[in-house]
Coordinates of C-alpha atoms in Angstrom, one line a residue:
M1 CA 0.0 0.0 0.0
S2 CA 1.0 3.6 -0.6
H3 CA 0.2 6.7 1.3
E4 CA -2.9 8.5 -0.1
P5 CA -4.7 11.8 0.7
L6 CA -8.1 11.4 2.2
P7 CA -10.9 11.8 -0.4
P8 CA -13.3 14.8 0.0
V9 CA -16.3 14.2 2.2
A10 CA -19.8 15.7 1.7
P11 CA -20.6 18.1 4.6
E12 CA -23.8 16.3 5.5
V13 CA -22.0 13.0 5.9
L14 CA -19.5 14.5 8.4
A15 CA -22.3 16.3 10.2
E16 CA -24.3 13.1 10.6
A17 CA -21.2 11.1 11.9
V18 CA -20.5 13.7 14.5
G19 CA -24.1 14.0 15.5
Q20 CA -24.2 10.3 16.3
L21 CA -21.4 10.6 18.9
T22 CA -22.0 10.7 22.6
A23 CA -21.0 13.7 24.6
R24 CA -17.9 11.8 26.0
L25 CA -16.7 10.9 22.5
R26 CA -17.2 14.4 21.2
K27 CA -14.7 15.7 23.7
K28 CA -12.1 13.4 22.3
L29 CA -12.9 14.1 18.6
D30 CA -10.4 16.8 17.9
A31 CA -7.5 14.8 19.3
A32 CA -8.6 11.8 17.2
V33 CA -8.8 14.0 14.0
A34 CA -5.2 15.1 14.6
E35 CA -4.2 11.5 15.0
C36 CA -5.3 10.7 11.5
A37 CA -2.7 12.9 9.9
G38 CA -0.5 11.0 7.5
K39 CA -2.1 7.6 8.2
A40 CA -4.2 7.2 5.1
L41 CA -3.2 4.3 2.8
A42 CA -4.5 3.2 -0.6
G43 CA -6.8 0.2 -0.4
S44 CA -8.3 -2.1 -2.9
G45 CA -10.8 -0.9 -5.5
G46 CA -9.9 2.8 -5.1
S47 CA -10.7 2.8 -1.4
V48 CA -8.6 4.6 1.3
E49 CA -7.9 3.0 4.6
V50 CA -6.9 4.5 8.0
R51 CA -5.9 2.1 10.8
F52 CA -6.3 2.7 14.5
G53 CA -4.2 0.2 16.5
E54 CA -4.1 -3.4 15.4
D55 CA -7.8 -4.2 15.3
T56 CA -9.6 -1.1 14.0
L57 CA -9.7 -0.1 10.4
V58 CA -11.7 2.7 8.8
I59 CA -12.3 2.3 5.0
L60 CA -13.6 5.1 2.8
R61 CA -15.0 4.1 -0.6
P62 CA -15.5 7.3 -2.7
G63 CA -18.3 7.3 -5.3
P64 CA -17.9 8.1 -9.0
S65 CA -17.4 11.8 -8.2
G66 CA -14.3 10.9 -6.2
A67 CA -16.0 12.1 -2.9
V68 CA -17.7 10.3 0.0
T69 CA -21.3 11.4 -0.5
E70 CA -23.2 8.6 1.3
P71 CA -22.8 7.4 5.0
G72 CA -22.4 3.8 3.8
Q73 CA -19.2 4.8 1.9
A74 CA -17.4 5.2 5.3
V75 CA -17.2 2.1 7.4
C76 CA -15.3 1.1 10.6
S77 CA -14.5 -2.4 11.9
C78 CA -15.0 -1.6 15.5
L79 CA -18.0 -2.7 17.5
L80 CA -19.4 0.8 18.0
A81 CA -19.6 1.5 14.3
P82 CA -21.1 3.5 12.7
R83 CA -21.5 5.6 15.9
C84 CA -17.8 5.4 16.7
L85 CA -15.0 7.9 17.2
H86 CA -12.8 6.4 14.6
R87 CA -15.2 6.8 11.7
A88 CA -16.1 10.4 12.7
A89 CA -12.4 11.3 13.1
V90 CA -11.4 10.1 9.7
L91 CA -14.3 11.9 8.1
G92 CA -13.4 15.1 10.1
A93 CA -9.8 14.9 8.9
A94 CA -10.8 14.6 5.2
P95 CA -11.3 17.8 3.1
L96 CA -14.8 19.0 2.6
A97 CA -16.3 18.2 -0.8
D98 CA -17.7 21.1 -2.9
A99 CA -21.5 21.2 -2.9
D100 CA -23.1 20.1 -6.1
T101 CA -24.7 23.5 -6.3
V102 CA -21.3 25.2 -6.9
P103 CA -20.3 24.3 -10.5
P104 CA -21.9 26.6 -13.0
A105 CA -24.1 25.2 -15.7
D106 CA -25.5 26.4 -19.0
P107 CA -29.1 25.6 -19.6
A108 CA -28.2 24.0 -22.9
A109 CA -25.3 21.9 -21.6
P110 CA -23.1 21.4 -18.5
E111 CA -19.8 23.1 -18.4
P112 CA -17.3 20.9 -16.6
S113 CA -14.4 23.2 -17.6
E114 CA -15.5 25.8 -15.2
G115 CA -14.8 23.6 -12.1
T116 CA -14.9 25.3 -8.7
P117 CA -15.3 29.0 -8.6
P118 CA -11.7 30.3 -8.4
V119 CA -10.8 32.2 -5.2
T120 CA -8.0 34.0 -7.1
A121 CA -10.1 35.1 -10.1
P122 CA -13.2 36.9 -8.9
A123 CA -15.9 37.3 -11.4
T124 CA -16.4 40.7 -13.0
A125 CA -19.5 42.8 -13.1
S126 CA -21.4 43.0 -16.3
S127 CA -24.4 44.7 -17.7
V128 CA -26.2 41.4 -18.5
P129 CA -29.9 41.7 -17.6
V130 CA -31.2 39.8 -14.5
T131 CA -32.8 36.5 -15.5
T132 CA -36.2 35.3 -14.5
E133 CA -34.6 32.8 -12.1
E134 CA -32.9 35.6 -10.3
A135 CA -36.1 37.6 -9.9
R136 CA -37.5 35.1 -7.3
P137 CA -39.8 36.3 -4.6
S138 CA -39.0 36.7 -0.9
P139 CA -37.9 33.6 1.2
T140 CA -40.5 31.0 2.0
P141 CA -41.3 30.0 5.6
A142 CA -39.1 26.9 5.3
Q143 CA -36.2 29.1 4.0
V144 CA -36.7 31.5 6.9
D145 CA -36.5 28.6 9.4
A146 CA -33.4 27.2 7.8
A147 CA -31.8 30.6 7.8
A148 CA -32.6 31.0 11.5
G149 CA -30.9 27.7 12.3
L150 CA -27.9 28.8 10.2
W151 CA -27.7 32.1 12.1
L152 CA -27.7 30.2 15.5
A153 CA -25.0 27.8 14.4
A154 CA -22.9 30.7 13.0
A155 CA -23.4 32.7 16.2
E156 CA -22.2 29.8 18.3
A157 CA -19.2 29.3 16.0
L158 CA -18.3 33.0 16.3
A159 CA -18.6 32.9 20.1
A160 CA -16.3 29.9 20.1
G161 CA -13.7 31.4 17.8
V162 CA -10.9 29.5 16.1
T163 CA -9.4 28.2 19.4
A164 CA -12.6 26.4 20.4
G165 CA -14.1 26.0 16.9
G166 CA -13.2 22.3 16.5
T167 CA -14.8 19.5 14.6
V168 CA -18.0 19.5 16.8
V169 CA -18.6 23.2 16.2
Q170 CA -17.9 22.8 12.5
A171 CA -20.2 19.9 12.2
E172 CA -23.1 21.9 13.7
L173 CA -22.4 24.6 11.1
L174 CA -22.3 22.0 8.4
R175 CA -25.6 20.5 9.6
A176 CA -27.2 24.0 9.4
A177 CA -25.6 24.5 5.9
H178 CA -27.2 21.3 4.7
S179 CA -30.6 22.3 6.0
A180 CA -30.1 25.6 4.1
R181 CA -29.3 23.7 1.0
L182 CA -32.4 21.5 1.3
A183 CA -34.5 24.6 1.8
G184 CA -33.1 26.1 -1.5
L185 CA -30.6 28.6 0.0
P186 CA -27.4 27.9 -2.0
R187 CA -25.8 31.2 -1.3
A188 CA -26.2 30.7 2.5
E189 CA -24.8 27.2 2.2
A190 CA -21.8 28.3 0.3
A191 CA -21.1 31.1 2.8
A192 CA -21.2 28.5 5.7
L193 CA -18.8 26.2 3.8
R194 CA -16.4 29.1 3.4
V195 CA -16.4 29.7 7.2
V196 CA -15.9 26.0 8.0
R197 CA -12.9 25.8 5.6
G198 CA -11.6 29.0 7.1
L199 CA -11.8 27.6 10.6
R200 CA -10.0 24.4 9.5
T201 CA -7.3 26.4 7.8
A202 CA -6.8 28.6 10.8
R203 CA -6.6 25.7 13.2
E204 CA -4.1 23.9 11.0
R205 CA -2.1 27.2 10.9
H206 CA -1.5 27.1 7.1
R207 CA 1.0 29.8 5.9
G208 CA -1.5 31.2 3.4
Q209 CA -4.3 31.7 6.0
R210 CA -5.3 35.2 6.8
L211 CA -7.5 36.0 9.8
S212 CA -9.0 38.9 7.8
D213 CA -10.4 36.5 5.2
L214 CA -12.1 34.4 7.9
T215 CA -13.4 37.6 9.5
A216 CA -14.9 38.6 6.1
A217 CA -16.4 35.1 5.7
F218 CA -18.1 35.3 9.1
R219 CA -19.5 38.8 8.2
T220 CA -20.9 37.5 4.9
L221 CA -22.5 34.5 6.5
L222 CA -24.0 36.3 9.5
A223 CA -25.3 39.2 7.3
G224 CA -26.9 36.8 4.8
A225 CA -28.4 34.6 7.5
A226 CA -29.9 37.6 9.4
A227 CA -31.4 39.0 6.2
L228 CA -33.0 35.6 5.3
A229 CA -34.2 34.9 8.8
S230 CA -36.0 38.2 9.0
G231 CA -38.1 37.2 6.0
A232 CA -37.4 40.5 4.2
A233 CA -34.5 39.3 2.0
G234 CA -34.8 39.3 -1.7
A235 CA -33.6 37.0 -4.5
E236 CA -30.0 38.2 -4.2
E237 CA -29.7 36.7 -0.7
V238 CA -31.5 33.5 -1.7
G239 CA -29.2 32.9 -4.7
T240 CA -29.6 30.2 -7.3
A241 CA -28.5 26.6 -7.2
R242 CA -27.0 26.9 -10.7
R243 CA -25.5 29.9 -12.4
A244 CA -28.3 31.2 -14.6
Y245 CA -27.4 32.0 -18.2
A246 CA -29.5 34.4 -20.3
E247 CA -29.7 34.4 -24.1
G248 CA -27.2 36.9 -25.4
G249 CA -27.9 36.7 -29.2
S250 CA -25.0 37.7 -31.4
L251 CA -22.0 39.1 -29.4
R252 CA -18.6 40.4 -30.5
V253 CA -16.0 40.3 -27.8
L254 CA -12.3 41.4 -27.8
G255 CA -9.6 40.0 -25.7
L256 CA -8.1 42.0 -22.9
C257 CA -5.8 39.6 -21.1
R258 CA -5.3 36.2 -19.5
E259 CA -5.2 35.6 -15.8
P260 CA -3.9 32.4 -14.1
V261 CA -6.4 30.8 -11.7
L262 CA -5.4 29.0 -8.5
S263 CA -7.9 27.6 -6.0
A264 CA -7.4 26.6 -2.4
T265 CA -9.2 23.4 -3.2
G266 CA -6.6 22.3 -5.7
Y267 CA -8.1 23.6 -8.9
G268 CA -6.1 25.5 -11.5
G269 CA -6.7 27.1 -14.9
V270 CA -7.1 30.3 -16.7
T271 CA -9.6 33.1 -17.1
T272 CA -9.5 35.2 -20.2
H273 CA -11.0 38.7 -19.8
L274 CA -13.0 40.1 -22.7
L275 CA -14.6 43.4 -23.6
G276 CA -17.9 43.9 -25.4
P277 CA -18.6 46.8 -27.8
D278 CA -20.5 48.7 -25.1
G279 CA -17.7 48.4 -22.5
S280 CA -19.2 45.4 -20.7
L281 CA -16.7 42.9 -19.2
Y282 CA -17.0 39.2 -20.0
T283 CA -14.9 36.1 -18.9
L284 CA -14.2 32.7 -20.4
S285 CA -12.7 30.2 -17.9
D286 CA -11.0 26.8 -18.1
V287 CA -10.6 25.7 -14.5
R288 CA -10.1 22.0 -13.5
P289 CA -8.3 20.0 -10.9
G290 CA -4.5 20.3 -11.2
G291 CA -3.1 23.2 -9.2
V292 CA -0.3 25.5 -10.4
S293 CA 0.8 23.1 -13.2
R294 CA -2.8 23.2 -14.6
A295 CA -2.8 27.0 -14.3
K296 CA 0.5 27.3 -16.2
G297 CA -0.6 25.0 -19.0
A298 CA -4.1 26.3 -19.4
G299 CA -2.7 29.7 -20.7
T300 CA -2.3 28.0 -24.1
A301 CA -5.1 25.5 -23.9
S302 CA -7.8 25.5 -26.6
V303 CA -10.9 27.6 -26.0
A304 CA -14.0 25.4 -25.4
L305 CA -16.6 27.6 -26.9
G306 CA -18.7 27.0 -30.0
G307 CA -16.1 25.1 -31.9
A308 CA -13.8 28.1 -32.1
V309 CA -10.3 27.1 -33.3
L310 CA -8.4 29.3 -30.9
D311 CA -6.5 29.0 -27.7
H312 CA -6.6 31.3 -24.7
A313 CA -3.3 33.0 -25.7
G314 CA -4.8 33.8 -29.1
L315 CA -8.1 34.9 -27.6
A316 CA -6.5 37.3 -25.1
R317 CA -5.0 39.1 -28.2
G318 CA -7.8 38.4 -30.6
G319 CA -11.6 38.2 -30.4
L320 CA -14.7 36.2 -31.1
L321 CA -17.9 36.7 -32.9
I322 CA -20.4 34.5 -31.0
A323 CA -23.8 33.5 -32.4
G324 CA -26.4 32.2 -29.9
A325 CA -24.3 33.4 -26.9
T326 CA -25.4 32.6 -23.4
V327 CA -24.2 34.9 -20.6
S328 CA -24.5 34.8 -16.9
A329 CA -25.3 37.8 -14.7
D330 CA -21.6 38.1 -13.7
G331 CA -20.4 38.1 -17.3
R332 CA -19.4 34.5 -17.8
L333 CA -19.9 33.1 -21.3
G334 CA -21.7 29.8 -21.6
A335 CA -20.6 26.9 -23.9
G336 CA -24.0 25.3 -24.7
R337 CA -24.7 23.2 -27.8
G338 CA -26.3 26.1 -29.6
V339 CA -23.3 28.4 -29.2
R340 CA -21.2 29.1 -32.3
A341 CA -18.0 31.2 -32.2
T342 CA -15.8 32.5 -35.0
P343 CA -12.4 34.1 -34.3
V344 CA -12.1 37.7 -35.4
R345 CA -9.2 40.2 -35.3
G346 CA -8.6 41.7 -31.9
A347 CA -7.9 45.3 -31.0
D348 CA -4.7 46.9 -29.6
W349 CA -5.1 48.6 -26.3
S350 CA -4.7 51.9 -28.1
Q351 CA -7.7 51.2 -30.4
E352 CA -11.4 51.6 -29.7
P353 CA -13.4 50.3 -27.9
V354 CA -10.5 49.1 -25.7
A355 CA -8.9 52.6 -25.5
A356 CA -12.2 54.0 -24.0
F357 CA -11.9 51.5 -21.2
F358 CA -8.6 53.0 -20.1
A359 CA -9.9 56.6 -20.5
R360 CA -12.4 56.3 -17.7
P361 CA -11.6 58.5 -14.7
V362 CA -9.7 56.3 -12.2
R363 CA -11.7 57.3 -9.1
E364 CA -15.0 56.7 -10.9
A365 CA -13.8 53.3 -12.0
V366 CA -12.5 52.3 -8.6
A367 CA -15.8 53.4 -6.9
S368 CA -17.8 51.4 -9.4
S369 CA -15.5 48.3 -9.0
L370 CA -15.6 48.3 -5.2
D371 CA -19.3 48.9 -5.0
A372 CA -19.9 46.0 -7.4
A373 CA -17.6 43.7 -5.3
A374 CA -19.5 44.6 -2.1
A375 CA -22.8 43.7 -3.6
A376 CA -21.6 40.5 -5.3
P377 CA -22.0 37.1 -3.6
G378 CA -19.3 34.8 -2.3
D379 CA -15.7 35.3 -3.4
A380 CA -16.5 37.7 -6.2
G381 CA -14.0 40.6 -6.1
P382 CA -13.6 44.0 -7.7
A383 CA -14.0 44.4 -11.5
L384 CA -11.1 45.2 -13.7
L385 CA -10.0 48.8 -14.3
G386 CA -7.4 50.3 -16.6
C387 CA -5.2 53.4 -16.2
D388 CA -1.9 54.9 -17.3
V389 CA 0.8 55.3 -14.7
E390 CA 4.4 56.4 -14.3
V391 CA 6.5 54.0 -12.3
L392 CA 8.5 55.8 -9.6
G393 CA 10.4 52.8 -8.2
A394 CA 10.3 49.9 -5.8
A395 CA 9.4 50.3 -2.1
D396 CA 9.3 47.3 0.2
D397 CA 7.2 44.6 -1.4
H398 CA 5.5 46.8 -4.0
L399 CA 6.0 49.5 -6.6
L400 CA 5.1 53.1 -6.3
A401 CA 3.5 54.7 -9.4
R402 CA 1.5 57.8 -10.2
V403 CA -1.5 57.9 -12.4
L404 CA -0.8 60.2 -15.3
D405 CA -2.5 63.6 -15.8
G406 CA -2.5 64.5 -12.1
G407 CA -3.8 61.2 -10.7
P408 CA -3.1 59.8 -7.3
L409 CA 0.0 57.9 -6.1
V410 CA -0.8 54.2 -6.2
R411 CA 0.9 51.0 -5.1
L412 CA 1.3 48.1 -7.5
R413 CA 1.3 44.7 -5.8
V414 CA 1.6 41.2 -7.1
A415 CA -1.7 39.8 -8.2
H416 CA -0.7 36.1 -7.7
P417 CA 2.3 35.6 -5.5
H418 CA 2.9 31.9 -6.4
P419 CA 6.6 31.7 -7.3
E420 CA 5.9 29.4 -10.3
L421 CA 3.8 32.1 -11.9
A422 CA 5.4 35.1 -13.7
H423 CA 3.7 37.9 -11.8
A424 CA 6.3 38.5 -9.1
E425 CA 9.2 38.3 -11.5
N426 CA 7.6 40.7 -14.0
L427 CA 6.8 43.3 -11.3
R428 CA 10.4 43.1 -10.1
R429 CA 11.6 43.7 -13.6
I430 CA 9.3 46.7 -14.0
G431 CA 10.6 48.1 -10.7
G432 CA 14.1 48.2 -12.2
F433 CA 13.0 50.9 -14.7
P434 CA 11.9 53.9 -12.8
G435 CA 10.4 56.6 -15.0
V436 CA 8.8 54.1 -17.5
V437 CA 5.1 54.8 -18.2
L438 CA 2.7 51.9 -18.5
R439 CA -0.9 51.2 -19.4
V440 CA -2.0 48.9 -16.6
L441 CA -5.0 46.6 -16.5
G442 CA -5.7 45.2 -13.0
R443 CA -7.9 44.8 -10.1
P444 CA -8.1 47.4 -7.2
D445 CA -7.4 45.9 -3.8
P446 CA -10.4 46.5 -1.6
D447 CA -8.4 46.1 1.6
R448 CA -5.6 48.5 0.9
A449 CA -5.5 52.2 0.2
A450 CA -4.8 53.1 -3.5
T451 CA -3.5 49.7 -4.4
L452 CA -3.8 48.0 -7.8
R453 CA -2.9 44.4 -8.5
P454 CA -1.9 44.4 -12.2
L455 CA -2.8 41.5 -14.5
A456 CA -1.4 43.0 -17.8
V457 CA 0.6 46.0 -18.9
G458 CA 1.1 47.7 -22.3
P459 CA 2.7 50.8 -23.7
V460 CA 1.1 54.2 -23.4
P461 CA 0.3 55.6 -26.8
G462 CA 2.6 58.4 -27.9
A463 CA 4.9 58.0 -24.9
S464 CA 8.7 57.7 -25.7
S465 CA 9.6 56.2 -22.3
S466 CA 7.2 53.2 -22.5
L467 CA 7.3 49.5 -23.3
R468 CA 8.5 48.1 -26.6
L469 CA 6.7 44.8 -26.9
P470 CA 6.9 42.3 -29.7
E471 CA 4.4 42.7 -32.5
E472 CA 2.9 39.3 -31.9
W473 CA 1.9 40.4 -28.3
R474 CA -0.5 42.8 -29.9
G475 CA 0.3 45.7 -27.5
H476 CA 0.2 44.1 -24.1
A477 CA 1.9 41.6 -21.9
D478 CA -0.1 39.2 -19.7
L479 CA 1.9 39.3 -16.4
G480 CA 0.9 35.8 -15.3
Y481 CA 2.2 34.2 -18.6
D482 CA 4.4 36.5 -20.6
R483 CA 7.9 37.3 -19.3
L484 CA 9.2 40.8 -19.7
Q485 CA 12.9 41.2 -20.8
G486 CA 15.3 44.1 -20.7
D487 CA 14.8 44.9 -24.4
H488 CA 11.1 45.4 -23.8
F489 CA 11.9 48.6 -21.8
P490 CA 13.1 52.0 -23.1
R491 CA 16.8 52.6 -22.8
P492 CA 17.7 55.1 -20.1
E493 CA 19.0 58.5 -21.3
A494 CA 22.8 59.0 -21.1
G495 CA 23.9 60.3 -17.7
A496 CA 20.5 59.7 -16.2
A497 CA 20.4 58.0 -12.8
P498 CA 17.5 56.3 -11.3
G499 CA 15.7 58.5 -8.8
A500 CA 14.3 57.5 -5.4
P501 CA 10.6 56.7 -5.5
G502 CA 9.8 59.4 -3.0
P503 CA 7.4 59.3 -0.1
A504 CA 4.5 56.9 -0.4
G505 CA 2.0 59.5 0.7
T506 CA -0.6 59.2 3.4
D507 CA -2.5 56.0 3.9
P508 CA -6.0 56.8 5.2
L509 CA -6.5 53.3 6.4
A510 CA -3.3 53.2 8.4
D511 CA -3.8 56.8 9.7
A512 CA -7.4 56.2 10.8
P513 CA -7.9 54.5 14.3
L514 CA -10.3 52.0 12.6
W515 CA -7.5 49.5 13.0
R516 CA -8.6 49.2 16.7
V517 CA -12.0 48.0 15.6
R518 CA -10.5 45.6 13.1
R519 CA -8.2 44.2 15.7
L520 CA -11.2 43.7 18.1
L521 CA -13.2 41.9 15.5
E522 CA -10.3 39.7 14.4
T523 CA -9.6 39.0 18.1
G524 CA -13.2 37.7 18.4
V525 CA -12.8 35.5 15.4
A526 CA -9.5 34.1 16.7
G527 CA -10.2 33.7 20.4
G528 CA -14.0 33.9 20.6
R529 CA -16.2 35.9 22.9
R530 CA -14.0 35.7 25.9
A531 CA -11.0 37.0 24.0
V532 CA -13.0 40.1 23.1
A533 CA -14.1 40.6 26.7
E534 CA -10.5 40.3 27.9
A535 CA -9.1 42.6 25.2
A536 CA -11.6 45.4 26.0
R537 CA -11.7 45.1 29.7
G538 CA -10.9 47.9 32.2
A539 CA -8.8 50.7 30.9
D540 CA -8.5 49.2 27.4
R541 CA -12.2 49.8 26.8
T542 CA -11.7 53.6 27.3
A543 CA -8.7 53.5 25.0
L544 CA -10.9 51.8 22.4
G545 CA -13.5 54.6 22.0
V546 CA -11.6 57.8 22.7
P547 CA -9.3 57.7 19.6
L548 CA -12.3 56.8 17.4
R549 CA -14.4 59.7 18.7
R550 CA -11.5 62.1 18.5
A551 CA -11.2 61.2 14.8
G552 CA -14.9 61.8 14.2
L553 CA -15.7 58.1 14.1
A554 CA -18.4 58.2 16.8
G555 CA -20.5 55.5 15.1
A556 CA -17.6 53.1 15.1
A557 CA -16.8 53.9 18.7
E558 CA -20.3 53.2 19.9
L559 CA -20.6 49.9 18.0
A560 CA -17.2 48.7 19.2
E561 CA -18.0 49.6 22.8
G562 CA -21.3 47.9 22.5
L563 CA -19.5 44.8 21.2
A564 CA -17.1 44.8 24.1
A565 CA -19.8 45.3 26.7
E566 CA -21.9 42.4 25.3
A567 CA -18.8 40.2 25.1
D568 CA -18.2 40.8 28.8
R569 CA -21.8 40.3 29.9
R570 CA -22.3 37.3 32.1
P571 CA -25.9 36.7 33.3
R572 CA -26.9 34.7 36.4
D573 CA -29.4 32.0 36.8
S574 CA -32.2 31.9 39.4
F575 CA -29.7 30.7 42.0
G576 CA -27.3 33.6 41.3
R577 CA -24.7 31.5 39.5
L578 CA -22.9 32.9 36.5
V579 CA -23.9 31.3 33.2
D580 CA -22.8 31.7 29.6
A581 CA -24.8 34.3 27.7
S582 CA -26.7 33.5 24.6
P583 CA -24.5 33.9 21.5
D584 CA -27.4 35.7 19.6
A585 CA -26.9 39.2 21.1
Y586 CA -23.1 38.9 20.8
A587 CA -23.3 37.9 17.2
R588 CA -25.6 40.8 16.4
A589 CA -23.2 43.2 18.1
W590 CA -20.2 41.8 16.3
L591 CA -22.0 41.9 12.9
A592 CA -23.1 45.5 13.4
S593 CA -19.5 46.6 14.1
A594 CA -18.2 44.4 11.2
V595 CA -20.6 45.8 8.7
H596 CA -19.9 49.4 9.8
L597 CA -16.1 48.8 9.6
D598 CA -16.4 47.3 6.1
A599 CA -18.4 50.3 4.8
A600 CA -16.0 52.8 6.4
E601 CA -12.9 51.1 5.1
R602 CA -14.4 50.8 1.6
A603 CA -15.1 54.6 1.7
L604 CA -11.6 55.3 2.8
V605 CA -10.1 53.1 0.0
T606 CA -12.2 54.8 -2.6
A607 CA -11.2 58.3 -1.3
S608 CA -7.5 57.2 -1.5
W609 CA -7.8 57.1 -5.3
S610 CA -8.6 60.8 -5.5

């Protein structure tokens, strides 16, 4: 036998296994889960085996999808099975399977190439009309009940925090997520799965884990569950089980760039960004299991759309004339049986309608991009924007640049930091040529002041100190795939010495005392309710509100103080004994502060682009 990774497990299977344990066994579950690490071996017939001692063997037999989706596919040889600790521990150690509501589908035909929605390639906003499916009425009574159960499970997980958010807490959240799925609340289910995956990643202390990401996941889950449980939520909070595609008729799109896609769940591929004649953004993705090797190779993979004889590299610098197009609300192109696509000549970034995309005022484009990201579900991020900048030089882990024609000072940061992708190397190369002017296509960072994560660059029309790219690149370099060389840059003038990049300018996010609120919220996610109470107890509570009020942030101060007070509240029972408070009021206080902080920081980020 050879060592094997555990197969993915459906959330409801794990929830059921944990639910069958006695209270005594639940206390031992996290230790048993840790014991499973590195013990999985390949069995017969595609099964995976984990042995406990000499007499106990747990066998997982994945189904055709490669995941354990039925309780009978996980068996244990001990006498207590299936209500045993061994079986629950192995299921708890396995990765969570993606819900079958996640992969997008075209009404005409399924699209297996889309795979799991990429965490590193957020969908872009588009002007596609809302479909009939998305115009559903308010939640039904069953959906309201399911949302209320999800709210309670999420509130308990928040009160526990990462430190106490072990397998039992996660299983309760998975059980509530499954109920939401059965009630027809796919968006709520997906939000719950993101929180569980974030808790697991944080507890395992992965290097790529960010506490801010888990904080945002909790905020999204609690806000959605609260809206649904109130009965006043609309179709946006309910979501759709499958991505709905509308008939788009005939459509002509031009390539903007390619972007590598890497998913935390092991998927990799490419997303090619396209532009319509009216300025709408579209995407065509090829994402499948395979990780970074798949992402690197997919950049030259064939385009699976309507029989078009074109690869993604050619599409990024060319275009398509599509007959019978199907388009989702977030701009993804469908590949149904009735779709026909013919390659057409693309447009240089200096030609219309692409040039008009870069001519939009940068602050207006950033505001639109961040607002769309705030309203979008799941991991959707800011839409692309384009601008012309002058590179001032390297500073720490980023480049400083100034938007031309009196624009703001911005920071250029690596879009995808994986060392096997070309982004970091290309950005370092650009930093070695201060004074070069670039046309940049990228995505604004919603968490940092005046920060752009570039996906592609090109020469600025008419500028002498700009890029000199090969003719076959059609006026732009895809930073994730193309590699810039020294001869692609202008030669420095004789006697000219590189200047210092100069001061980075003020950072409204760093200067504002909102970091105190952010730290309090993240402390709650990491350590739970008691950590918030300890952090804001005594003199620290005064220190929390005074700087906020002095800066004119009275609303943030009031909400943060309310959160600290609720976290420290300990009611007494009828005998006068201290008891744990209900997590409901604490979760509402935490959510109110988190939503306020998110709106305030988004406003400051938008203002930093002025």
